[in-house]
PDB file of C-alpha atoms and ligand atoms in Angstrom:
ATOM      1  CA  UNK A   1       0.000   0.000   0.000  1.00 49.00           C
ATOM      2  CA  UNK A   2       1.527   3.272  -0.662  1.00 55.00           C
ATOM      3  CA  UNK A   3       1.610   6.215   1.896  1.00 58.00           C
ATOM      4  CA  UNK A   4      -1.071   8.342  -0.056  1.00 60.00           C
ATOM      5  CA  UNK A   5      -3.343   5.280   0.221  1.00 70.00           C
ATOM      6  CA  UNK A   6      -2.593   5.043   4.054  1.00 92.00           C
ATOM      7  CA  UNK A   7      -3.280   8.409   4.477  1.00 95.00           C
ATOM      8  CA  UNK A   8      -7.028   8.099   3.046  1.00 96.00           C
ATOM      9  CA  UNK A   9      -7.563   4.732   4.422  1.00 96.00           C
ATOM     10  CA  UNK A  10      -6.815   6.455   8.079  1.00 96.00           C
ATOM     11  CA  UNK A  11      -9.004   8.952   7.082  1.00 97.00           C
ATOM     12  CA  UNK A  12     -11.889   7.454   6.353  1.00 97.00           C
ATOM     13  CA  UNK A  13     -11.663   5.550   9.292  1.00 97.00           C
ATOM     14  CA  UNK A  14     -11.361   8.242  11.230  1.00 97.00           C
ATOM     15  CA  UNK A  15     -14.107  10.061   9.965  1.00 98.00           C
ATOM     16  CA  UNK A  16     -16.421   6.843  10.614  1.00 98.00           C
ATOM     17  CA  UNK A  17     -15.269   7.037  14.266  1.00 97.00           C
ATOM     18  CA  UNK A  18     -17.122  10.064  14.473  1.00 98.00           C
ATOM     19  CA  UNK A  19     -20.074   8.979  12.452  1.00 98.00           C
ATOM     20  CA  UNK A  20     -20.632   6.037  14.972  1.00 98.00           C
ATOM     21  CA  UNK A  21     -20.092   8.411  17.538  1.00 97.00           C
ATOM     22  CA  UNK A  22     -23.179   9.701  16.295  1.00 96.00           C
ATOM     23  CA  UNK A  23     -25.580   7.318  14.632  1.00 97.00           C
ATOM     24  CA  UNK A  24     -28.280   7.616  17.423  1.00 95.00           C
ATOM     25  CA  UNK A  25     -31.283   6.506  15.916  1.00 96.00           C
ATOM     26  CA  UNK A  26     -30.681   5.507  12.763  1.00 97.00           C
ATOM     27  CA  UNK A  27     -30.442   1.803  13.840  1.00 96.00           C
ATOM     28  CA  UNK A  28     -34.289   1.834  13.666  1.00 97.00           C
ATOM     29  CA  UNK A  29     -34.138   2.821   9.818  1.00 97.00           C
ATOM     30  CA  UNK A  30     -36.549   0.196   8.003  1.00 97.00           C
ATOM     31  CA  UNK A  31     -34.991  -1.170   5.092  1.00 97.00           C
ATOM     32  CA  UNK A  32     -37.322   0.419   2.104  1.00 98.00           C
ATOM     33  CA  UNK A  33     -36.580   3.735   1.546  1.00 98.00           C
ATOM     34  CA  UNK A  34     -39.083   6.043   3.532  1.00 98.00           C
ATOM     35  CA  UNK A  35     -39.758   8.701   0.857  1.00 98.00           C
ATOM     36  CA  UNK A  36     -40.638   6.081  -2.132  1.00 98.00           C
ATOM     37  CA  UNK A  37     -38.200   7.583  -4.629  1.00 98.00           C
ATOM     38  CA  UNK A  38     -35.233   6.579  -6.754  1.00 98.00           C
ATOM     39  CA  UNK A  39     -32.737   8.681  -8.033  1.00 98.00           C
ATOM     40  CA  UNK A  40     -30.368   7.304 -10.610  1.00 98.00           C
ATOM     41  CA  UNK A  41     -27.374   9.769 -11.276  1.00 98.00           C
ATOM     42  CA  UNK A  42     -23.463  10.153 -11.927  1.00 98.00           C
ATOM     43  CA  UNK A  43     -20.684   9.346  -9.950  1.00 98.00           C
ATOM     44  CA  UNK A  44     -18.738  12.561 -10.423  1.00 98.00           C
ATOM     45  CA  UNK A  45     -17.259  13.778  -7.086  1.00 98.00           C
ATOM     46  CA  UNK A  46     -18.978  17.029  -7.100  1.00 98.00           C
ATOM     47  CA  UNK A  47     -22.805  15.840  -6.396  1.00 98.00           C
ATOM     48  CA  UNK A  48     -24.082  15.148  -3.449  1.00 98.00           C
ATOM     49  CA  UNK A  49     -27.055  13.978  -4.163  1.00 98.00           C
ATOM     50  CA  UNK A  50     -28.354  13.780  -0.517  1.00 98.00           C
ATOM     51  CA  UNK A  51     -27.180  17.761  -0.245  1.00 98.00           C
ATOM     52  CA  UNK A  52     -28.683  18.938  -3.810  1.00 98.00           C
ATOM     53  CA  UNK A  53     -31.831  16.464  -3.476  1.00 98.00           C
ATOM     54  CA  UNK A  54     -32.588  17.113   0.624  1.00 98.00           C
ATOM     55  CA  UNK A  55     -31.745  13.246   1.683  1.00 98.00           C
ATOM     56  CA  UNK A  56     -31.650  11.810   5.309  1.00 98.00           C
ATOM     57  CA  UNK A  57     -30.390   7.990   5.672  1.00 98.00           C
ATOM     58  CA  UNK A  58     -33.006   6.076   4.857  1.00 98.00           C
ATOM     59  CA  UNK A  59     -34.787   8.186   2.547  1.00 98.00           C
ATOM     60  CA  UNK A  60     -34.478   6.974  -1.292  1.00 98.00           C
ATOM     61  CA  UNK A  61     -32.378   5.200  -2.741  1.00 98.00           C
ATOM     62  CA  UNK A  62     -29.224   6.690  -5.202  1.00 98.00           C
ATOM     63  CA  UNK A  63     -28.028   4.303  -7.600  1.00 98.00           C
ATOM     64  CA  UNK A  64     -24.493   5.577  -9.159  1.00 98.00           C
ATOM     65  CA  UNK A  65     -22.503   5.277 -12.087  1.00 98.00           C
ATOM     66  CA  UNK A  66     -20.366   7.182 -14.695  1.00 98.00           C
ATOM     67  CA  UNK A  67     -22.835   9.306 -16.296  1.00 98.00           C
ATOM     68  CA  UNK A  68     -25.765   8.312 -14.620  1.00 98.00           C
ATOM     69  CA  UNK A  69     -26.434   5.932 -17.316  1.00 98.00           C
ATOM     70  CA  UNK A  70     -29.603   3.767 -17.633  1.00 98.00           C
ATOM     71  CA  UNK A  71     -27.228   0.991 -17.783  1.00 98.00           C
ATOM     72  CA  UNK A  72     -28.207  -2.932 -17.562  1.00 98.00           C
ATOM     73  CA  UNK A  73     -27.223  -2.968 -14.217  1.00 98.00           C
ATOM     74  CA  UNK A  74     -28.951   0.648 -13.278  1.00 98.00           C
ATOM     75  CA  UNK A  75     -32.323  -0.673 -14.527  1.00 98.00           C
ATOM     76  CA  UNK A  76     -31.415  -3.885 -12.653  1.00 98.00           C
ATOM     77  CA  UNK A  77     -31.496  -1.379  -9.033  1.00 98.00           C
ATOM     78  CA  UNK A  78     -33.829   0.331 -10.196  1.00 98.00           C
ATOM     79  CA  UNK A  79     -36.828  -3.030 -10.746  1.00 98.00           C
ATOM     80  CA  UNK A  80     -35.205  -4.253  -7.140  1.00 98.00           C
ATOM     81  CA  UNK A  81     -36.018  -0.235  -5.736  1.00 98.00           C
ATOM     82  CA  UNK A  82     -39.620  -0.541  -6.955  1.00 98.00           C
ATOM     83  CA  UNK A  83     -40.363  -4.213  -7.589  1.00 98.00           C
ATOM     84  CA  UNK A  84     -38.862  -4.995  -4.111  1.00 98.00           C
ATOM     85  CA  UNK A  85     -38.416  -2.256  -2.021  1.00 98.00           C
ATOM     86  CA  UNK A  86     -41.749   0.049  -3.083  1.00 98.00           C
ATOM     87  CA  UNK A  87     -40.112   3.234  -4.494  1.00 98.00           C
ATOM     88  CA  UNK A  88     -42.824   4.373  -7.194  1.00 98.00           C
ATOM     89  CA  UNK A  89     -41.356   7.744  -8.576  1.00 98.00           C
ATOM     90  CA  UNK A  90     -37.932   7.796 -10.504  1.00 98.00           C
ATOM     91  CA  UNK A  91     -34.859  10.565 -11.456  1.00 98.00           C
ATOM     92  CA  UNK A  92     -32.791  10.197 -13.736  1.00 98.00           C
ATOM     93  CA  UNK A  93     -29.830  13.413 -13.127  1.00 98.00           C
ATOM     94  CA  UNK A  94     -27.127  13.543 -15.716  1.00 98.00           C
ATOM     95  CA  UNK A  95     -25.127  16.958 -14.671  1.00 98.00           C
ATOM     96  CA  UNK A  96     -23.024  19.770 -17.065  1.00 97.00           C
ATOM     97  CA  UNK A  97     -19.080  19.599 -17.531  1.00 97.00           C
ATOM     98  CA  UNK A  98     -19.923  15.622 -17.517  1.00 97.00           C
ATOM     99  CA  UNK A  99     -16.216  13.754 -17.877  1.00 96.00           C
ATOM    100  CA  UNK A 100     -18.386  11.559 -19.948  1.00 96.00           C
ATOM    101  CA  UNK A 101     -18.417  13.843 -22.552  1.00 95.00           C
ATOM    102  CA  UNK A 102     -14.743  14.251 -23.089  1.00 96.00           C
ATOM    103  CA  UNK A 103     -14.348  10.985 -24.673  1.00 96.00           C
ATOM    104  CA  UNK A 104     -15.522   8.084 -27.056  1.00 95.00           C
ATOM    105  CA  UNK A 105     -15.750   4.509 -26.418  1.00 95.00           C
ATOM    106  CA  UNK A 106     -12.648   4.208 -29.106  1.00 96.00           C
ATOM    107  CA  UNK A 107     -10.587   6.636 -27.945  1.00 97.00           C
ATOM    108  CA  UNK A 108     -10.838   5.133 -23.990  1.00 97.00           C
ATOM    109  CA  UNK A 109     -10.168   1.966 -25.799  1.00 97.00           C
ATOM    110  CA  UNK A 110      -6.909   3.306 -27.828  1.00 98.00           C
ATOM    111  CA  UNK A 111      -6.006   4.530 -24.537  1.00 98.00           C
ATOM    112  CA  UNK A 112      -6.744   1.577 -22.279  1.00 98.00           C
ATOM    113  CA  UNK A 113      -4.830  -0.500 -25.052  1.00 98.00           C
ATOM    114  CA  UNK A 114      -1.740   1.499 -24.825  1.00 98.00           C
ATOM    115  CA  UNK A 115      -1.159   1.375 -20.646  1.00 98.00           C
ATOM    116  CA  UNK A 116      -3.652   0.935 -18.385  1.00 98.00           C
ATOM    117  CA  UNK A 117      -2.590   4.198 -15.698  1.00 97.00           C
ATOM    118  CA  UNK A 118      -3.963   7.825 -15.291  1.00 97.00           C
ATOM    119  CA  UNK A 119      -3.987   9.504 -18.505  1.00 97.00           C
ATOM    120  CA  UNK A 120      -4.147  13.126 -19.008  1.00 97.00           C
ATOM    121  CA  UNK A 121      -6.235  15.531 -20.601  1.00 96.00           C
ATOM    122  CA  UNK A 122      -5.269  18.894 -22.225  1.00 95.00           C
ATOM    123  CA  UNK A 123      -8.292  20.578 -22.627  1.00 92.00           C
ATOM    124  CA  UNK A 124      -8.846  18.984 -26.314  1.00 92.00           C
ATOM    125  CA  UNK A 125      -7.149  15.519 -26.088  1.00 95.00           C
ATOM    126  CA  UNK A 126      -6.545  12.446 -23.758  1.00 97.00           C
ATOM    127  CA  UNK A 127      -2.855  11.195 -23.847  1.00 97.00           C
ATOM    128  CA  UNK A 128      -0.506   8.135 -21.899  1.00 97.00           C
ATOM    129  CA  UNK A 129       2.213   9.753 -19.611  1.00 96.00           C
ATOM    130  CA  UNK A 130       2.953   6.028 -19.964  1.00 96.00           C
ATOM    131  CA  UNK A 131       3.559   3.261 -22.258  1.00 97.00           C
ATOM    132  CA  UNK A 132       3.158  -0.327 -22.576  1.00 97.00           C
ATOM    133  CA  UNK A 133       1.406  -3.295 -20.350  1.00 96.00           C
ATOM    134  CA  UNK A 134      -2.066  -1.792 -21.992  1.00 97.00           C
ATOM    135  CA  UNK A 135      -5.265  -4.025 -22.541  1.00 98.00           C
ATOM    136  CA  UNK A 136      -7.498  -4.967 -25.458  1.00 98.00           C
ATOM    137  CA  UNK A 137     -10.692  -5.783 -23.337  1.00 98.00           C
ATOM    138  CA  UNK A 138     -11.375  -1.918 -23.251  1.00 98.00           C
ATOM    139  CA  UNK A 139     -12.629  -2.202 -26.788  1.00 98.00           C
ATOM    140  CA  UNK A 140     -15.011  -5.127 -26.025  1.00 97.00           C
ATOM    141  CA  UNK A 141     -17.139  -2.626 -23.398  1.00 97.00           C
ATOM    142  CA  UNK A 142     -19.858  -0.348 -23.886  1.00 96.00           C
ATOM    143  CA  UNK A 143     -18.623   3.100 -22.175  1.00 97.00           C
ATOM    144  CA  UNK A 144     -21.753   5.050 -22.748  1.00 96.00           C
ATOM    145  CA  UNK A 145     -19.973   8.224 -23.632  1.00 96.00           C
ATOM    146  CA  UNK A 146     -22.188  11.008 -24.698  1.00 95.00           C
ATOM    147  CA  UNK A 147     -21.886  14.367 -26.233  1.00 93.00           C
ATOM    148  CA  UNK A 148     -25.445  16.120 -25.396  1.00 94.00           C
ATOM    149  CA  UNK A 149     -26.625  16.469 -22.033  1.00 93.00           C
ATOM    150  CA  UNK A 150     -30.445  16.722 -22.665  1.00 95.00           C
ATOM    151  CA  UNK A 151     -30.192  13.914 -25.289  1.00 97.00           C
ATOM    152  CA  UNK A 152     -28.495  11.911 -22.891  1.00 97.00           C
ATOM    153  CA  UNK A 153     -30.715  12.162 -20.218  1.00 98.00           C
ATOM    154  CA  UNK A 154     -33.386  12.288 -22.643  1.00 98.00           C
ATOM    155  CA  UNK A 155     -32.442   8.536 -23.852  1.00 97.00           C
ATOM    156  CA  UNK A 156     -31.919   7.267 -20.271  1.00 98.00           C
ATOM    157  CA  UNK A 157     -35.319   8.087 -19.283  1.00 98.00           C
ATOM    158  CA  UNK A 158     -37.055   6.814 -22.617  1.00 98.00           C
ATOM    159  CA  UNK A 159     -34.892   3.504 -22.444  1.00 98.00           C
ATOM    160  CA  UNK A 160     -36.161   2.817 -18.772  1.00 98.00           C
ATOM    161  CA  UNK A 161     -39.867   3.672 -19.442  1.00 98.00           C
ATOM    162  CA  UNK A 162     -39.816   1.270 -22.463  1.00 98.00           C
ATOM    163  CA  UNK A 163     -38.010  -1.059 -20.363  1.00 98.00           C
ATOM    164  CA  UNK A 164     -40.645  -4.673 -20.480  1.00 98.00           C
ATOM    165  CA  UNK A 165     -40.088  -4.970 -16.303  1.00 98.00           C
ATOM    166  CA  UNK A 166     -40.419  -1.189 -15.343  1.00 98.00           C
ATOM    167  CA  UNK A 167     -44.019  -0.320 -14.784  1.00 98.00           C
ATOM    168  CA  UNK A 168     -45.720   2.194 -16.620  1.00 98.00           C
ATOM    169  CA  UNK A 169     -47.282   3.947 -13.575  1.00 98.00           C
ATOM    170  CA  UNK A 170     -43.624   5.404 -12.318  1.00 98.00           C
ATOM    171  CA  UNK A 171     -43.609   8.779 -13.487  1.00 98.00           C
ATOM    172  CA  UNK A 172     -39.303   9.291 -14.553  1.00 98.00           C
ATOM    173  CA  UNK A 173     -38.226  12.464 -13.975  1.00 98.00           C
ATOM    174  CA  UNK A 174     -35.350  13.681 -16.333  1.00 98.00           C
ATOM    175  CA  UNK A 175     -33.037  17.059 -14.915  1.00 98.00           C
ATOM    176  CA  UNK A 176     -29.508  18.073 -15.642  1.00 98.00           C
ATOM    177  CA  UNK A 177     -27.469  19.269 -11.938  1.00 98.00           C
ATOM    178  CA  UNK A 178     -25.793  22.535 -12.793  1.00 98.00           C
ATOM    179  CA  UNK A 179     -22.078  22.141 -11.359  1.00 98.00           C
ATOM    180  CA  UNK A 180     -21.590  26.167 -11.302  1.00 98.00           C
ATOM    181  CA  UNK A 181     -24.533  26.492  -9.352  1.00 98.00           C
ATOM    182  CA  UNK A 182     -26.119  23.486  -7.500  1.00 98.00           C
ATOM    183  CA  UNK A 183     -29.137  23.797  -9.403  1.00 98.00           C
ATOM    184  CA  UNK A 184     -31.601  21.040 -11.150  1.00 98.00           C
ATOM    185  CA  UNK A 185     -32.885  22.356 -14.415  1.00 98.00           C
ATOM    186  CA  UNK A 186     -35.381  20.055 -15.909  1.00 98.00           C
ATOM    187  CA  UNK A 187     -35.213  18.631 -19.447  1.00 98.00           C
ATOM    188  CA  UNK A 188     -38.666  18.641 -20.645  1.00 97.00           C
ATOM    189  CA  UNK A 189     -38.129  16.192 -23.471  1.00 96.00           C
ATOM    190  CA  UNK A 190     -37.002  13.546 -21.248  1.00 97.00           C
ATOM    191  CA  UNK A 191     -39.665  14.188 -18.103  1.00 92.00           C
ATOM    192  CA  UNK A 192     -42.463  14.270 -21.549  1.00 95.00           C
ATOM    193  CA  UNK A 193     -40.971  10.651 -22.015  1.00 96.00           C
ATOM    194  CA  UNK A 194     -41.118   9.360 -18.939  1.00 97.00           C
ATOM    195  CA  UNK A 195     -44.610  10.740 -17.666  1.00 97.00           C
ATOM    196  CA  UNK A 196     -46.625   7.573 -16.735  1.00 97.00           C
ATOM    197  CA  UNK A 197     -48.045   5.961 -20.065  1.00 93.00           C
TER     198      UNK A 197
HETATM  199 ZN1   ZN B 201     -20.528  12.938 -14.726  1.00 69.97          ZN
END
């Protein structure tokens, strides 16, 4: 382990200590989420969704990925959040300056291909500090870059509500989360897609 990993491991311990510390009631939180909602939305470091969306533990459930893609395995949490645990209203928050739209599924494959560390980005293209010991699986995976943020979002939310095991009563909400300001702006092409049929 190297001393930058120690250093967050300790961390995050640390900071755990102090969440314990303070858990109080929260072991009575039931299991389904308390509010009925989903919201399905990107990994990127700078959302919170519990801060932008007004979440206590046990409140909905946030299912995470790059992009906030309606991915196989995102629809997957998403039938379990409804089928299983009752949620019966749906987001699906894509967000601007998206990493996922500064590359293509061929060039992370070129990349991945080449050497498999941290590459860097110039402001127009992606390039290896490093060579060798790359990978050709990268160009057997489906990345789900995208270029457009409302068509993005827009095709999330259309591929869920046509999904055969989502039902058509869940109304899917589709907004983008601004990253200079904190705030949700709609996309009313994608909520007009995903209003309950
Ligand atoms: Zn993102």
């Amino acid at each position: 382990m190297s001393a930058a990993q120690s250093k967050i491991l300790k961390e995050v311990l640390s900071a755990n200590d102090a969440y314990v510390a303070g858990f109080g009631d929260k072991k009575e939180l039931a299991l389904p989420p308390a509010r009925g909602f989903a919201i399905l939305t990107c990994m990127d470091a700078r959302l919170d969704p519990a801060k932008y969306a007004g979440l206590a533990e046990g409140d909905a459930h946030v299912i995470r990925n790059a992009g906030g893609r309606a991915t196989d395995d995102a629809i997957r949490s998403l039938v379990i959040s409804h089928k299983l645990l009752g949620t019966r209203e749906w987001f699906v928050i894509h967000h601007t300056n998206c990493g996922m739209q500064l590359f293509s599924d061929e060039v992370i494959g070129d990349l991945l291909e080449d050497n498999l560390e941290t590459a860097s980005f110039d402001g127009k293209k992606w390039s290896n500090p490093k060579h060798g010991h790359g990978s050709t699986h990268g160009h057997f995976i489906k990345w789900y870059a995208f270029h457009d943020n409302e068509d993005s979002v827009a095709q999330d939310v259309k591929r869920i509500r046509e999904h055969p095991l989502v039902p058509g009563f869940i109304p899917i909400h589709g907004y983008i989360y601004d990253v200079r300001s904190g705030r949700l702006v709609e996309v009313p092409a994608a909520t007009a897609g995903g209003k309950p049929v």
